[in-house]
Coordinates of C-alpha atoms in Angstrom, one line a residue:
Chain S
M1 CA 82.5 88.9 111.7
A2 CA 82.2 87.2 115.1
R3 CA 83.9 89.2 117.9
K4 CA 86.0 87.1 119.9
V5 CA 87.6 88.1 123.0
L6 CA 90.5 87.2 125.5
I7 CA 90.7 88.7 128.8
V8 CA 93.7 88.0 130.7
A9 CA 93.0 87.9 134.1
E10 CA 95.4 88.9 136.8
H11 CA 95.3 87.9 140.4
Q12 CA 97.0 88.4 143.8
N13 CA 97.1 86.8 147.4
G14 CA 94.6 84.3 146.1
E15 CA 92.1 86.8 144.9
V16 CA 91.1 87.4 141.1
R17 CA 91.7 91.4 140.5
K18 CA 88.5 93.2 140.3
T19 CA 89.8 94.4 136.8
A20 CA 89.6 91.1 135.3
F21 CA 85.3 91.6 136.0
E22 CA 85.3 94.9 134.4
M23 CA 86.9 93.7 131.4
I24 CA 84.1 91.1 131.2
S25 CA 81.6 93.9 131.1
A26 CA 83.8 96.0 128.8
A27 CA 83.2 92.9 126.5
A28 CA 79.8 92.4 126.7
S29 CA 79.4 96.3 125.8
I30 CA 80.5 95.4 122.4
A31 CA 78.3 92.2 121.8
A32 CA 81.2 89.8 121.8
D33 CA 80.4 86.6 120.0
R34 CA 82.5 84.7 122.7
V35 CA 84.4 85.7 125.8
D36 CA 87.0 83.8 127.2
V37 CA 89.4 84.6 130.3
L38 CA 92.8 83.1 130.5
L39 CA 94.3 82.5 134.0
T40 CA 98.2 81.8 134.6
G41 CA 99.9 80.5 137.9
Q42 CA 101.2 78.0 139.9
G43 CA 98.3 76.1 142.0
L44 CA 95.4 78.2 140.9
G45 CA 93.1 76.4 143.1
D46 CA 89.4 77.4 142.9
L47 CA 90.5 80.8 141.1
P48 CA 88.8 79.6 138.1
S49 CA 85.6 79.3 139.9
R50 CA 85.5 82.9 140.4
F51 CA 84.1 83.4 137.1
D52 CA 81.0 81.5 137.7
G53 CA 77.8 83.9 137.0
Y54 CA 79.5 86.2 134.7
A55 CA 79.1 86.2 130.9
V56 CA 82.0 84.2 129.9
N57 CA 82.5 81.1 127.7
T58 CA 85.5 79.3 128.6
V59 CA 88.3 80.0 131.7
L60 CA 91.7 78.8 130.0
T61 CA 94.2 78.0 132.7
V62 CA 97.8 77.4 132.5
D63 CA 98.9 76.0 135.6
D64 CA 102.5 75.4 135.4
S65 CA 105.8 76.6 137.7
S66 CA 106.8 78.4 134.7
M67 CA 104.2 80.8 135.3
S68 CA 104.8 81.1 139.1
S69 CA 105.8 84.6 138.9
Y70 CA 105.2 86.9 135.9
D71 CA 107.4 87.0 132.9
M72 CA 106.5 89.5 130.5
K73 CA 107.6 87.6 127.2
R74 CA 106.9 84.4 128.1
L75 CA 102.9 85.6 128.5
A76 CA 103.1 87.3 125.2
I77 CA 104.6 84.3 123.5
L78 CA 101.7 82.1 125.1
L79 CA 99.0 84.7 123.8
K80 CA 100.2 85.0 120.5
G81 CA 99.9 80.9 120.3
L82 CA 96.4 81.4 121.5
L83 CA 95.5 84.0 119.4
E84 CA 96.5 82.0 116.5
E85 CA 95.3 79.0 117.7
K86 CA 91.8 80.2 118.8
G87 CA 91.2 83.3 116.5
Y88 CA 90.8 85.6 118.8
D89 CA 90.4 89.1 117.6
T90 CA 90.5 91.4 120.9
L91 CA 92.6 90.8 123.5
M92 CA 92.1 92.7 126.9
M93 CA 94.7 93.2 129.8
A94 CA 94.1 95.7 132.7
A95 CA 96.3 99.0 132.1
G96 CA 98.5 98.1 135.1
S97 CA 102.3 97.7 135.1
H98 CA 102.0 94.2 133.4
G99 CA 99.2 95.0 131.0
R100 CA 100.8 98.3 129.9
E101 CA 104.0 96.2 128.5
T102 CA 102.5 92.6 127.5
M103 CA 99.8 94.3 125.4
P104 CA 101.8 96.4 123.1
Y105 CA 104.7 94.0 123.1
L106 CA 102.5 91.1 121.7
A107 CA 100.5 93.6 119.4
A108 CA 104.0 94.3 117.8
L109 CA 104.8 90.3 118.0
S110 CA 101.6 89.3 116.5
G111 CA 101.2 92.5 113.8
T112 CA 97.9 93.6 115.6
A113 CA 96.8 97.1 116.5
Y114 CA 97.4 98.6 120.0
I115 CA 95.0 100.6 122.3
P116 CA 96.0 102.0 125.6
D117 CA 94.1 102.9 128.8
V118 CA 90.9 102.5 126.9
T119 CA 87.9 104.0 129.0
A120 CA 84.9 103.4 126.7
L121 CA 84.5 101.3 124.0
R122 CA 81.8 100.7 121.3
A123 CA 81.5 98.4 117.9
E124 CA 81.0 99.9 114.2
G125 CA 80.4 97.0 112.3
D126 CA 83.7 95.0 112.2
S127 CA 85.5 98.0 113.7
L128 CA 86.3 99.0 117.1
V129 CA 86.4 102.5 118.6
A130 CA 88.1 103.1 121.9
T131 CA 88.4 106.3 123.8
H132 CA 91.4 107.0 125.7
P133 CA 92.4 110.0 127.4
V134 CA 95.5 111.7 126.1
Y135 CA 97.4 114.5 127.4
A136 CA 96.5 113.2 131.0
G137 CA 92.9 113.6 130.5
K138 CA 92.9 117.1 129.5
S139 CA 91.1 115.4 126.3
L140 CA 89.7 112.2 125.1
R141 CA 90.6 110.5 121.7
D142 CA 88.8 107.9 119.8
I143 CA 90.9 105.5 118.3
R144 CA 89.5 103.0 115.2
A145 CA 90.7 100.0 114.7
D146 CA 89.4 97.9 111.9
A147 CA 91.3 94.4 112.3
A148 CA 92.4 92.8 115.5
V149 CA 93.7 94.7 118.4
C150 CA 95.3 94.1 121.6
M151 CA 94.3 96.7 124.3
T152 CA 94.5 97.6 127.9
L153 CA 91.7 98.8 130.0
R154 CA 91.8 101.6 132.6
P155 CA 90.6 100.0 136.2
N156 CA 87.5 101.7 137.4
A157 CA 86.5 103.1 133.9
F158 CA 83.9 100.0 133.3
S159 CA 81.5 98.8 136.3
A160 CA 82.1 94.9 137.0
E161 CA 78.7 93.0 136.8
K162 CA 77.6 89.5 136.7
G163 CA 75.7 88.6 133.3
G164 CA 74.7 85.4 133.7
G165 CA 76.7 82.6 132.5
S166 CA 78.5 79.4 133.6
P167 CA 81.8 78.9 132.2
V168 CA 83.8 75.8 131.5
Q169 CA 87.3 75.3 132.1
E170 CA 90.0 74.3 129.7
A171 CA 93.7 73.8 130.5
V172 CA 96.4 75.2 128.1
A173 CA 99.7 74.3 127.8
A174 CA 102.5 77.0 129.2
A175 CA 104.8 78.4 126.2
A176 CA 108.5 78.0 126.1
S177 CA 110.3 81.1 126.3
E178 CA 113.8 82.6 126.7
G179 CA 113.1 86.1 128.1
G180 CA 116.4 87.5 128.8
V181 CA 115.0 89.0 132.1
A182 CA 115.6 86.4 135.2
V183 CA 113.7 87.6 138.3
R184 CA 115.9 87.7 141.1
E185 CA 113.5 88.9 144.1
L186 CA 110.0 89.7 144.3
K187 CA 109.4 91.8 147.6
K188 CA 105.8 91.7 148.2
K189 CA 104.3 95.1 149.5
D190 CA 103.7 94.4 153.2
S191 CA 100.8 97.4 153.2
A192 CA 97.4 95.9 152.9
R193 CA 96.0 99.0 151.2
P194 CA 94.7 99.1 147.7
E195 CA 96.6 99.9 144.8
L196 CA 96.4 103.4 143.5
T197 CA 95.2 103.2 140.7
E198 CA 92.4 100.4 141.3
A199 CA 91.3 101.9 144.6
S200 CA 87.5 102.9 144.9
I201 CA 88.6 105.5 147.6
I202 CA 91.8 107.3 147.6
V203 CA 93.1 109.9 150.1
S204 CA 96.0 112.4 149.0
G205 CA 98.4 114.7 150.6
G206 CA 100.2 117.6 149.0
R207 CA 102.5 120.3 150.1
G208 CA 100.4 121.4 152.8
M209 CA 101.3 118.1 154.6
G210 CA 104.3 120.1 155.9
G211 CA 106.3 116.9 156.0
P212 CA 106.6 112.9 155.9
E213 CA 106.2 112.7 159.8
H214 CA 102.4 114.0 159.0
Y215 CA 101.1 111.7 156.8
P216 CA 99.8 109.1 159.5
V217 CA 97.2 111.9 159.7
I218 CA 95.7 110.7 156.3
E219 CA 96.9 107.3 156.4
E220 CA 94.8 107.0 159.4
L221 CA 91.6 108.1 157.4
A222 CA 92.6 106.1 154.3
D223 CA 92.8 102.9 156.3
L224 CA 89.0 103.6 157.9
L225 CA 88.0 104.1 154.4
G226 CA 89.9 100.9 152.9
A227 CA 91.6 103.6 150.6
A228 CA 94.8 103.8 149.2
V229 CA 97.2 106.9 150.0
G230 CA 98.4 109.2 147.3
A231 CA 100.4 112.6 146.7
S232 CA 101.2 115.6 144.8
R233 CA 104.2 116.3 142.8
A234 CA 105.1 118.5 145.5
A235 CA 105.1 116.1 148.1
V236 CA 107.2 113.5 145.8
D237 CA 109.7 116.0 144.7
A238 CA 110.3 116.9 148.7
G239 CA 111.3 113.7 149.1
W240 CA 108.1 112.9 151.6
R241 CA 106.7 110.0 149.7
P242 CA 107.7 107.6 147.2
H243 CA 106.9 108.3 143.3
S244 CA 105.0 105.2 143.0
D245 CA 102.3 107.5 145.2
Q246 CA 102.5 110.2 143.0
V247 CA 99.0 111.3 141.1
G248 CA 99.1 113.6 138.0
Q249 CA 100.5 113.9 134.9
T250 CA 104.1 112.6 135.5
G251 CA 102.7 110.2 138.0
K252 CA 99.5 108.1 137.9
T253 CA 96.0 109.0 136.5
V254 CA 93.3 107.9 138.6
S255 CA 89.9 107.9 138.5
P256 CA 88.5 106.5 142.2
N257 CA 84.6 106.8 143.1
L258 CA 85.8 109.2 146.1
Y259 CA 89.4 111.2 145.9
I260 CA 90.1 113.2 149.1
A261 CA 92.8 115.8 148.4
C262 CA 94.6 117.1 152.0
G263 CA 96.5 120.3 151.4
I264 CA 96.8 120.0 147.8
S265 CA 96.5 123.3 146.2
G266 CA 95.6 121.4 142.5
A267 CA 98.3 122.6 139.8
I268 CA 97.3 121.8 136.4
Q269 CA 99.5 118.8 136.6
H270 CA 97.8 117.3 139.6
L271 CA 94.4 117.9 138.4
A272 CA 95.1 116.1 135.0
G273 CA 95.7 112.9 137.0
M274 CA 92.5 113.1 139.3
S275 CA 90.0 115.3 137.6
S276 CA 88.1 112.0 136.5
S277 CA 87.4 111.0 140.0
K278 CA 83.7 110.8 140.2
V279 CA 83.4 113.0 143.7
I280 CA 86.2 115.0 144.7
V281 CA 86.6 116.5 148.3
A282 CA 89.1 118.7 149.2
V283 CA 90.6 120.2 152.6
N284 CA 93.1 123.6 152.2
K285 CA 93.6 126.3 154.2
D286 CA 93.6 128.6 151.0
P287 CA 89.8 129.0 150.1
E288 CA 91.5 130.5 146.5
A289 CA 93.0 127.3 146.0
P290 CA 92.9 126.0 142.4
I291 CA 91.5 122.7 143.7
F292 CA 88.2 124.0 145.0
K293 CA 87.0 124.8 141.2
V294 CA 87.2 121.2 140.7
A295 CA 86.1 119.8 144.2
N296 CA 82.5 118.5 144.9
Y297 CA 82.6 119.4 148.4
G298 CA 85.3 121.9 149.4
I299 CA 86.0 122.7 153.0
S300 CA 88.5 125.7 153.8
G301 CA 90.5 125.4 156.7
D302 CA 93.4 123.5 158.5
L303 CA 93.7 119.8 157.4
F304 CA 95.2 118.9 160.7
E305 CA 91.9 119.4 162.4
V306 CA 89.5 118.7 159.2
V307 CA 91.0 115.2 158.7
P308 CA 91.0 114.2 162.5
A309 CA 87.4 115.7 162.5
I310 CA 86.3 113.4 159.4
V311 CA 87.9 110.5 161.0
A312 CA 85.8 110.9 164.5
E313 CA 82.5 111.7 162.4
L314 CA 83.2 108.5 160.8
R315 CA 83.5 106.7 163.8
K316 CA 80.4 107.7 165.2
Chain W
M1 CA 134.6 97.7 126.0
A2 CA 133.2 100.9 125.6
L3 CA 129.5 100.4 125.2
K4 CA 127.6 102.1 122.8
I5 CA 124.4 103.4 124.7
L6 CA 121.2 104.5 122.7
V7 CA 118.6 107.0 124.3
C8 CA 115.4 107.4 122.3
V9 CA 113.7 110.8 123.0
K10 CA 110.6 112.6 122.6
Q11 CA 109.8 116.2 122.5
V12 CA 106.2 116.8 123.9
P13 CA 104.0 119.9 125.1
D14 CA 105.2 121.1 128.3
T15 CA 102.8 119.7 130.9
E16 CA 101.3 122.9 132.0
T17 CA 99.8 123.1 128.2
K18 CA 96.2 123.8 128.0
V19 CA 94.9 121.6 125.4
K20 CA 93.2 122.9 122.5
I21 CA 92.0 120.7 119.8
S22 CA 92.8 121.8 116.3
A23 CA 90.0 122.6 113.5
D24 CA 90.7 119.1 112.0
G25 CA 89.0 117.7 115.3
K26 CA 91.8 115.0 115.5
S27 CA 94.8 116.7 117.0
L28 CA 96.4 119.2 119.2
D29 CA 96.4 122.6 118.0
E30 CA 100.2 123.5 118.6
G31 CA 99.9 127.1 118.0
E32 CA 100.2 128.1 121.4
V33 CA 102.2 125.4 122.7
S34 CA 105.6 125.3 124.1
F35 CA 107.4 121.9 123.6
I36 CA 109.7 120.3 126.2
L37 CA 112.1 117.0 126.3
N38 CA 109.4 114.6 127.7
P39 CA 110.3 114.4 131.5
Y40 CA 110.6 110.7 131.3
C41 CA 113.2 111.0 128.8
E42 CA 115.2 112.9 130.8
F43 CA 115.6 110.4 133.2
A44 CA 116.9 108.2 130.2
V45 CA 119.7 110.5 129.1
E46 CA 120.8 111.3 132.5
E47 CA 121.0 107.1 133.1
A48 CA 122.9 106.8 129.4
L49 CA 125.0 109.6 130.8
K50 CA 125.7 107.7 134.3
V51 CA 126.6 104.3 132.5
K52 CA 128.7 106.0 130.1
E53 CA 130.6 107.7 132.9
Q54 CA 130.8 104.4 135.0
L55 CA 131.7 101.7 132.0
G56 CA 132.7 104.2 129.0
G57 CA 131.4 104.2 125.8
E58 CA 129.2 106.9 123.7
V59 CA 125.6 108.1 124.1
C60 CA 123.5 108.7 121.1
L61 CA 120.1 110.2 120.9
L62 CA 117.4 109.2 118.5
T63 CA 114.1 110.4 117.6
V64 CA 111.1 110.6 115.5
G65 CA 109.3 113.9 115.0
P66 CA 109.0 117.1 112.9
E67 CA 111.7 119.2 111.9
S68 CA 111.1 121.1 115.0
A69 CA 111.7 118.2 117.4
A70 CA 115.0 118.8 116.9
S71 CA 115.2 121.1 120.1
A72 CA 114.4 118.0 122.0
L73 CA 117.6 116.5 120.6
R74 CA 119.7 119.7 121.5
S75 CA 118.3 119.5 125.0
G76 CA 119.8 115.9 125.3
L77 CA 123.2 116.7 123.8
A78 CA 123.5 119.8 125.9
M79 CA 123.3 117.4 129.1
G80 CA 126.4 115.6 127.5
A81 CA 125.2 113.2 124.8
D82 CA 127.9 112.6 122.0
T83 CA 125.8 112.2 118.8
A84 CA 121.9 112.1 117.4
V85 CA 119.8 111.0 114.9
H86 CA 116.9 112.8 114.0
L87 CA 114.1 110.6 111.7
T88 CA 112.5 113.5 110.1
A89 CA 108.5 112.5 109.8
A90 CA 105.7 114.9 109.0
G91 CA 102.5 114.4 110.4
D92 CA 100.6 113.6 114.0
R93 CA 103.4 112.9 116.5
I94 CA 100.9 110.4 118.6
A95 CA 98.9 108.6 115.7
D96 CA 100.2 105.4 115.9
A97 CA 102.7 103.9 118.3
G98 CA 103.3 100.6 116.2
A99 CA 104.5 102.9 113.1
V100 CA 106.9 104.9 115.5
A101 CA 108.3 101.8 116.9
A102 CA 109.0 100.2 113.1
L103 CA 110.7 103.3 112.6
L104 CA 112.8 103.1 115.7
A105 CA 113.6 99.8 115.4
E106 CA 115.1 99.9 112.2
E107 CA 117.2 102.8 113.3
I108 CA 118.6 100.5 116.1
R109 CA 119.1 97.6 114.3
A110 CA 121.6 99.3 112.1
Q111 CA 123.3 100.8 115.0
A112 CA 123.1 97.6 117.0
P113 CA 123.9 99.6 120.4
D114 CA 124.9 97.5 123.7
L115 CA 122.2 99.2 125.8
V116 CA 118.7 101.1 124.8
F117 CA 117.2 103.6 126.8
M118 CA 113.5 105.1 126.4
G119 CA 111.4 107.0 129.3
K120 CA 108.8 104.8 130.5
K121 CA 106.2 107.0 128.6
S122 CA 105.7 110.0 127.1
V123 CA 103.6 112.6 128.9
D124 CA 101.4 113.7 125.6
A125 CA 99.6 110.4 124.4
D126 CA 100.5 108.6 127.7
M127 CA 100.8 105.3 125.9
A128 CA 103.5 103.8 126.8
A129 CA 103.5 101.4 123.8
V130 CA 106.6 102.6 121.6
P131 CA 109.1 101.0 124.3
A132 CA 107.7 97.8 124.4
M133 CA 106.8 97.4 120.3
T134 CA 110.3 98.3 119.7
A135 CA 111.9 95.5 122.0
A136 CA 109.1 93.2 120.2
L137 CA 110.3 93.9 117.0
L138 CA 114.1 93.7 117.7
D139 CA 113.4 90.7 120.2
L140 CA 115.6 92.3 122.7
P141 CA 114.6 91.7 126.4
L142 CA 112.7 94.8 127.9
V143 CA 112.4 96.0 131.2
T144 CA 109.9 98.8 131.9
A145 CA 109.5 101.9 134.6
V146 CA 113.3 101.3 136.3
S147 CA 113.5 103.0 139.4
S148 CA 117.0 101.7 140.2
A149 CA 120.0 100.0 138.8
E150 CA 123.3 98.5 138.9
Y151 CA 125.5 98.0 135.8
R152 CA 128.2 96.0 135.2
S153 CA 130.1 95.5 131.8
D154 CA 127.7 93.0 130.4
G155 CA 124.2 93.7 132.2
A156 CA 122.5 95.2 134.9
E157 CA 120.3 94.5 138.1
L158 CA 117.5 96.5 137.8
G159 CA 114.6 97.3 140.6
R160 CA 110.8 98.3 139.8
D161 CA 107.8 98.9 141.4
T162 CA 104.4 97.0 140.3
E163 CA 101.3 96.4 141.6
D164 CA 102.3 93.1 143.4
G165 CA 105.5 95.1 145.0
R166 CA 109.1 95.5 144.2
E167 CA 110.8 93.1 141.4
I168 CA 114.4 93.2 141.5
L169 CA 115.6 91.7 138.0
D170 CA 118.6 90.9 136.1
I171 CA 119.4 91.5 132.3
S172 CA 122.1 90.8 130.0
F173 CA 123.0 93.4 127.4
P174 CA 121.9 94.2 124.4
C175 CA 118.6 95.0 126.0
V176 CA 115.7 97.8 126.4
L177 CA 115.2 99.7 129.4
T178 CA 112.3 102.2 130.5
T179 CA 113.3 104.8 133.0
D180 CA 111.2 106.0 135.7
K181 CA 110.9 108.7 138.0
G182 CA 113.1 107.9 141.0
L183 CA 116.2 106.4 139.1
N184 CA 118.1 109.4 139.1
S185 CA 117.8 113.3 139.1
P186 CA 118.6 114.7 135.4
R187 CA 121.5 117.3 135.6
Y188 CA 121.2 120.6 134.1
A189 CA 122.8 121.8 131.2
T190 CA 125.8 124.0 131.9
L191 CA 126.1 127.0 129.6
K192 CA 129.1 125.0 128.0
G193 CA 126.9 122.4 127.5
I194 CA 124.4 124.5 125.8
M195 CA 127.2 126.2 123.6
Q196 CA 129.0 122.6 122.8
A197 CA 125.5 121.2 121.8
K198 CA 125.2 123.5 118.9
K199 CA 128.1 122.1 117.6
K200 CA 127.4 118.4 118.0
P201 CA 126.1 116.4 114.8
I202 CA 122.4 115.7 114.2
E203 CA 122.2 113.3 111.4
T204 CA 118.7 113.8 110.0
K205 CA 117.1 111.0 107.6
E206 CA 113.7 111.6 106.3
V207 CA 111.2 109.2 106.9
Q208 CA 107.6 108.4 106.9
Y209 CA 104.8 106.7 109.1
S210 CA 103.6 103.7 107.4
G211 CA 101.6 100.4 108.4
M212 CA 99.3 102.1 110.7
K213 CA 96.7 99.8 112.3
T214 CA 94.8 102.5 114.1
A215 CA 93.2 105.5 113.0
V216 CA 92.1 108.9 115.0
E217 CA 88.5 109.2 114.5
G218 CA 88.5 112.5 116.7
M219 CA 89.4 114.5 119.9
S220 CA 87.0 115.8 122.3
Y221 CA 87.3 117.6 125.9
P222 CA 86.4 115.7 128.6
P223 CA 82.8 116.2 130.1
A224 CA 82.6 119.5 132.0
A225 CA 82.5 118.8 135.7
A226 CA 80.0 120.8 137.9
P227 CA 81.7 124.1 139.2
G228 CA 83.3 122.9 142.6
R229 CA 82.0 124.4 146.0
I230 CA 83.1 125.3 149.4
I231 CA 80.6 123.8 151.5
G232 CA 82.0 125.6 154.8
S233 CA 85.3 126.1 156.7
G234 CA 87.0 124.1 159.6
S235 CA 86.0 121.1 161.7
D236 CA 82.5 122.6 162.1
A237 CA 81.7 121.8 158.0
V238 CA 82.8 117.9 158.6
P239 CA 79.1 116.7 159.8
E240 CA 77.7 118.2 156.9
L241 CA 80.5 116.8 154.5
I242 CA 79.7 113.5 155.7
R243 CA 76.1 113.7 155.1
L244 CA 76.6 114.6 151.6
L245 CA 79.2 111.9 150.7
R246 CA 76.4 109.6 152.1
D247 CA 73.1 110.7 150.9
E248 CA 73.8 113.0 147.7
A249 CA 77.3 111.4 146.5
K250 CA 76.3 108.1 147.6
V251 CA 79.8 107.4 147.9
L252 CA 80.1 106.2 151.6
E253 CA 77.8 103.8 153.4

């Protein structure tokens, strides 16, 4: 079977999200015969050229006012049409809030398999075997799909590498849809900080922060590093931080290159959401805190002394 | 007009569970596990009860799972739901989302509710797949991860957070909504509620998972991390930390 992959690329503020390039690497890892990318929006400009040099055959574009904002059903119907027309057998989208609803919706609509949050992928003959974390990463599960499959890929699980290539562009017509959901408003984030699940570095604060007024201490470090700011469940339940910042089994699962836990004791709930981080730093008053069992580099001490000292050292 | 509100709920292992893989190497050893109502489903039950209080109607719970999953329904009934339907199915609870969605969709189609609530995801397989798949099979409008809502008799204005920012959406009934943390604070079941729940009807129907498009090859534990180490205490340890992050871990420039 010739494997044909379609990658749904997302973009924000005139930049293609890096998850699109990670998915190209994932497609290369299963020796796909064909890898196409889909870009949708209004006024895509030179976004398609961002794929120059990557192992992509064709960049499909839908540049249409109907795609100016995300509409799950419209996107799913467009993808179903492309799947049937062009014979893709593998659809990939980043495991973000859009992908994690569009891909299962599309799978049910088109009668294909769905595998979420893929962190590793291999081809076995005509089948695909994908690894995804279950029980918030306390274990990993391998899932096999023997026919067409829609999947979401976890950000930071695959590295984005240029594989050489000069993709051609092809314009595709928009799909008609009445989704039944009307977008009233999109309040764009005013923060320049990266999204938690996609960030390379995360600085997180827990109960030890003592209150919402102290978060600027870790925000200063985060901004110096270009990092996202996270929180533990204790900090979110106390109302100090929004739930969208929560890392853990009932929040977001993250796997950045560097995770800096400040004033977080390390409840199993929290560890489940961040222990796949490549390097973990912990700063905590209590040297017996469970977070130190997973920290590559721990410092026991008062975060209100240690974190400013880290900022000062980095500024040197 | 009284609304018919359906809440799909799931029984999951307690989030404090230490995962042990069963002898078949493909599923969770449930021996020592205590089960709870999925936390995101608690938000769904609470939201359904709030809508009932505001607009009138009845709240019916629906679950798919083994016989023991009835305790998740009792938890929701104790919170105040009126009735429950239990589709009893043997087999791996987290095997194939499409098979679960097909069973739910069939029951929902028969009941024809005005509003379907589900949790944003279940904290076992963390797939967040069943709500979207069910909505697709029923061709119902869907909004996932709702964290604010204002209801009227024929629809709702909803808010949710995505990577792009905060979306404000408008939807008409019938529809499927999934609930995120922050939407509400689930009420505790009162003793009276728990006693009443024991008398509320649970309709059981035996079903079978079918049409699976995925198969579980195996489960494994994540690679053991190197044991943690404390490199020092207080701000004196900071220069060494930065050196290690730059030279040993190579995660800082």
